[in-house]
Short mmCIF file of N, CA and C in Angstrom, two decimals:
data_model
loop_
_atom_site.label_atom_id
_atom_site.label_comp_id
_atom_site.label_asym_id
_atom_site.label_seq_id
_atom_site.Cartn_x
_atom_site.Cartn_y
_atom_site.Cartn_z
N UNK G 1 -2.04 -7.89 -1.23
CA UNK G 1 -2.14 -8.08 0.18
C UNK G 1 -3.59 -8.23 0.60
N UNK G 2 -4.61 -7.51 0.19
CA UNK G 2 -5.92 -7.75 0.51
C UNK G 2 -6.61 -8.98 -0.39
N UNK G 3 -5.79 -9.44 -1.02
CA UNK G 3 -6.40 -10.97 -1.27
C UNK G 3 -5.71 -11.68 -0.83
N UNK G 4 -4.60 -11.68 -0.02
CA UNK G 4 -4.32 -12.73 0.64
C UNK G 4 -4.84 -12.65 2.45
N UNK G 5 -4.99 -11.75 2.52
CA UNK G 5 -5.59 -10.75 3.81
C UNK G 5 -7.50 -11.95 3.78
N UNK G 6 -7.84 -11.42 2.59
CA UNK G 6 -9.28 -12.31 2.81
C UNK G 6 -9.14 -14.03 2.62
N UNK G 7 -8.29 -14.18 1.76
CA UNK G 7 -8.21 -15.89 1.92
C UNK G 7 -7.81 -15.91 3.35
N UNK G 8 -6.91 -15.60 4.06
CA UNK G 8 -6.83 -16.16 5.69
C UNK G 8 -7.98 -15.91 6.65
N UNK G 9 -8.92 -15.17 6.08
CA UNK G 9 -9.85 -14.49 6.89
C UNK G 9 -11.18 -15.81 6.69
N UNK G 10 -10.76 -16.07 5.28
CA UNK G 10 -11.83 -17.42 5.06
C UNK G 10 -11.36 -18.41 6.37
N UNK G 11 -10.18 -19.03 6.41
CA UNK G 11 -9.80 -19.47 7.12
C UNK G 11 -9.82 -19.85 8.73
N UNK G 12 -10.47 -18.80 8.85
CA UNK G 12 -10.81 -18.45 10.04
C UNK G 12 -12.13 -19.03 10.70
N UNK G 13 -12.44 -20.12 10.72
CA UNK G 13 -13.91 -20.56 11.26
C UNK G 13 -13.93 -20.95 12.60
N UNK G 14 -13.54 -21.89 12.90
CA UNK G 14 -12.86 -22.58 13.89
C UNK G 14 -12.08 -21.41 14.80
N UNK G 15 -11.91 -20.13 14.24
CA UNK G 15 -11.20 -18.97 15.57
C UNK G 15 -12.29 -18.95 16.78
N UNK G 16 -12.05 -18.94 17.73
CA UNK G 16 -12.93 -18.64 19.07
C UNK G 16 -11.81 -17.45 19.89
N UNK G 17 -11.81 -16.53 20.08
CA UNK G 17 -11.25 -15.79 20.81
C UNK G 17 -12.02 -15.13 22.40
N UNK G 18 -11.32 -15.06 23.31
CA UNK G 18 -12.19 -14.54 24.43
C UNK G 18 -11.15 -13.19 24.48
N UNK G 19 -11.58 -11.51 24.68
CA UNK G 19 -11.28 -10.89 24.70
C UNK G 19 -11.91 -9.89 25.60
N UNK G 20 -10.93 -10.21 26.73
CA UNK G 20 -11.53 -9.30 28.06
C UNK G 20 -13.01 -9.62 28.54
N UNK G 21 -12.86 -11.03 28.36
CA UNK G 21 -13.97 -11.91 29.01
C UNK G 21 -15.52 -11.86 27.81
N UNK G 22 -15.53 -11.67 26.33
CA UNK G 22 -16.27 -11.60 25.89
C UNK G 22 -15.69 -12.41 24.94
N UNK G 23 -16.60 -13.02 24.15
CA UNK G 23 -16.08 -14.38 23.60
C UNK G 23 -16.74 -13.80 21.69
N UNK G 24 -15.40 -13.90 21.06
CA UNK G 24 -15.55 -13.48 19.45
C UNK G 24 -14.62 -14.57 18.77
N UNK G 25 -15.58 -14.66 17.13
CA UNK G 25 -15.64 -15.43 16.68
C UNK G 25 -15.09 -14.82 15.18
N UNK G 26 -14.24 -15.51 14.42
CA UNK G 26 -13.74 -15.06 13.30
C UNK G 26 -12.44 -14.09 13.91
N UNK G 27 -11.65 -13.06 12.95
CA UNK G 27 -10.39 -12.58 13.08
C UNK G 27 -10.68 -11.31 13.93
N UNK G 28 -9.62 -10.76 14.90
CA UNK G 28 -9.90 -9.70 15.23
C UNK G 28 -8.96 -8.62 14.98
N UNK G 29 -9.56 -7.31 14.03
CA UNK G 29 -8.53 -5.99 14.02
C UNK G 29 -8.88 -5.31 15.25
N UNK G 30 -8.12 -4.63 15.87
CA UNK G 30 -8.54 -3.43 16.89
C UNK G 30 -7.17 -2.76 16.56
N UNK G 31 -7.32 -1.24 17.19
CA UNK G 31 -6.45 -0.18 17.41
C UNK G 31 -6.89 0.52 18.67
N UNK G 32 -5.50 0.78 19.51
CA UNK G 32 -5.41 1.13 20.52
C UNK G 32 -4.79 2.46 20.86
N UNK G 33 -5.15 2.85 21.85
CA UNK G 33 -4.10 4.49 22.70
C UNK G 33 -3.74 4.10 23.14
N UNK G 34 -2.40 5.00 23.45
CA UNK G 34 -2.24 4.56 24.80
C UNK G 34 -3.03 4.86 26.16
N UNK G 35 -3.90 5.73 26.37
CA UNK G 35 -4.61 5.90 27.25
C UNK G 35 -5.94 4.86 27.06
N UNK G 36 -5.68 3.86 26.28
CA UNK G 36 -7.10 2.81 26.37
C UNK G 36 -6.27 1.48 27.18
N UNK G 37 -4.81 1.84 26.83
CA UNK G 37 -3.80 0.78 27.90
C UNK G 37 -3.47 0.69 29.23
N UNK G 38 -3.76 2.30 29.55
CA UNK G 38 -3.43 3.16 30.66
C UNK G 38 -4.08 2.49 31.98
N UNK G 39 -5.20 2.08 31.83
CA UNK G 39 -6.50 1.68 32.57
C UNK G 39 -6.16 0.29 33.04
N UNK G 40 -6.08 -0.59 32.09
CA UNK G 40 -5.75 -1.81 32.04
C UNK G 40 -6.10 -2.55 31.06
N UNK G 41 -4.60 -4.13 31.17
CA UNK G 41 -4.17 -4.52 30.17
C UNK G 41 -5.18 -4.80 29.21
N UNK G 42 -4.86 -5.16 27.83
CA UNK G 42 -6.29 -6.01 27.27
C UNK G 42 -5.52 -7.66 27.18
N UNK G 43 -6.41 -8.55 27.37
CA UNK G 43 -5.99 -9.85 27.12
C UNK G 43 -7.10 -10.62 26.61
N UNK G 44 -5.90 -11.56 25.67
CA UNK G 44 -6.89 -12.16 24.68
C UNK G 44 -6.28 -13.67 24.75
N UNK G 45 -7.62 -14.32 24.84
CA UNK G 45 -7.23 -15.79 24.75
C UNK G 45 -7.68 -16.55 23.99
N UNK G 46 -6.91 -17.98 23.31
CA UNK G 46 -7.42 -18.39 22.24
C UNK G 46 -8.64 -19.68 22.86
N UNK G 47 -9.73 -19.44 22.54
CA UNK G 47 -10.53 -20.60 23.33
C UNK G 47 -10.70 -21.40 21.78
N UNK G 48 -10.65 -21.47 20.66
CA UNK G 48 -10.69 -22.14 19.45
C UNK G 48 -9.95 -23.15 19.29
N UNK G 49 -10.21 -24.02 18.27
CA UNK G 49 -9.54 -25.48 17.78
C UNK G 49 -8.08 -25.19 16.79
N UNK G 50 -8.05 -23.66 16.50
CA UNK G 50 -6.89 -23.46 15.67
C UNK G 50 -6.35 -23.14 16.27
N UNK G 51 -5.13 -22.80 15.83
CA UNK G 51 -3.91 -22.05 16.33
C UNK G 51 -4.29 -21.09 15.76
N UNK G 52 -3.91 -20.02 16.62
CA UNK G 52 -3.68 -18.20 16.34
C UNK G 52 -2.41 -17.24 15.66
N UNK G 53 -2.78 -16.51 15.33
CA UNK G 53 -0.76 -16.00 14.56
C UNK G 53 -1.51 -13.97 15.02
N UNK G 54 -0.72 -13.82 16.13
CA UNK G 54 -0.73 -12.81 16.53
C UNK G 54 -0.13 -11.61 15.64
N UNK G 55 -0.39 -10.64 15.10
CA UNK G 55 0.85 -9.36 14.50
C UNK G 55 0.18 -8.10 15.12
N UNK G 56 1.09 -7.45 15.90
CA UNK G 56 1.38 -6.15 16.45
C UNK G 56 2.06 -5.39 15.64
N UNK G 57 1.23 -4.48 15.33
CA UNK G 57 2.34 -3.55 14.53
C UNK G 57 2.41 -2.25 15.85
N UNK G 58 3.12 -0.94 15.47
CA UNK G 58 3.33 -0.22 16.21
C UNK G 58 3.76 1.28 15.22
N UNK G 59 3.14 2.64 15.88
CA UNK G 59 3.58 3.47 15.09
C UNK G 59 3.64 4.84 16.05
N UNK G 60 4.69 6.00 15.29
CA UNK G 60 4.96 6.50 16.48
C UNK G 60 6.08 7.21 16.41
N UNK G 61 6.22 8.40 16.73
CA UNK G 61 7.48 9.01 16.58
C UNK G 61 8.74 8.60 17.66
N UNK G 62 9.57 8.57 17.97
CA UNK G 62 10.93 8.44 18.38
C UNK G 62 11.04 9.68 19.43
N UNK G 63 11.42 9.18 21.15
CA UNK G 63 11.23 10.52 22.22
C UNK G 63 12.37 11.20 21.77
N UNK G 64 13.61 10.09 21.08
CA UNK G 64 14.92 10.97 21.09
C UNK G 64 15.29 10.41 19.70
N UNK G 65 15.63 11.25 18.84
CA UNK G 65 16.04 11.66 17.07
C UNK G 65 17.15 10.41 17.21
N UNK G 66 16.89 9.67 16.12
CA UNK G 66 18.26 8.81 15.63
C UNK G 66 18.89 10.27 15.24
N UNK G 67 20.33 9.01 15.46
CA UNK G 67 21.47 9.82 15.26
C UNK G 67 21.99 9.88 13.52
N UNK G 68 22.73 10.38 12.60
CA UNK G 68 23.03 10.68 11.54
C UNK G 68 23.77 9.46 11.08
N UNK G 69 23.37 8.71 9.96
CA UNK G 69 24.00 7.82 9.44
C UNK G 69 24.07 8.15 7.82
N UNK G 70 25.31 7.26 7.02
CA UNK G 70 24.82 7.32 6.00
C UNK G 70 24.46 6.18 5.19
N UNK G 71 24.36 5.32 5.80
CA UNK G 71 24.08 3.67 5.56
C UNK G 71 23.98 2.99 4.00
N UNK G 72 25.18 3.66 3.53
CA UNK G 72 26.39 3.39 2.05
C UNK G 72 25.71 4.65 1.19
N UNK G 73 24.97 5.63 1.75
CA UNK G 73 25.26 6.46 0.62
C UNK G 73 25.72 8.17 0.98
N UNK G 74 26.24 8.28 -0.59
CA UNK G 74 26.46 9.99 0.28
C UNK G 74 26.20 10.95 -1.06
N UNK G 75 26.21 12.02 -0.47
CA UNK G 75 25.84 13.42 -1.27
C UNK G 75 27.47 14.36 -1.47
N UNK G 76 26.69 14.01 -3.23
CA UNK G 76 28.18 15.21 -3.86
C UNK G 76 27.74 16.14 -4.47
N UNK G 77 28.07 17.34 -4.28
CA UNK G 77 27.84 18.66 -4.90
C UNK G 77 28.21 18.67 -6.27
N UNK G 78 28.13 18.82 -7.60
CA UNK G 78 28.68 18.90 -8.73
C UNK G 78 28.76 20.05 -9.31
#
């Protein structure tokens, strides 16, 4: 994954991004709070000759517990 992670990163010349009115060049990682959202939105625009491929990941516990499945397997006492 981190060599395919840096070949797209080569790739990247032609990125122009404007992000909350400041203008960056090449790929961008950031990580967020939610209290850095709280304030207001962040927005990012593509001012570059490429096309962009956005991925959001997300992490985070659950306010309310999944419920009990056994999704094809089960437990036998022997």
């Amino acid at each position: 994954m981190v060599l395919a992670a840096r070949a797209l990163a080569r790739d990247t010349a032609g990125m122009a991004l404007d992000v909350g009115g400041e203008t960056r060049r090449g790929p961008l990682y950031r990580s967020f709070r939610a209290s850095d959202l709280a304030t207001a939105p962040v927005r990012v625009a593509n001012n570059g000759d490429n096309t962009v491929q956005a991925v959001v990941s997300v992490i985070g516990a659950p306010v309310t517990p999944e419920p009990a499945a056994d999704k094809g397997f089960s437990i036998q006492r022997l």
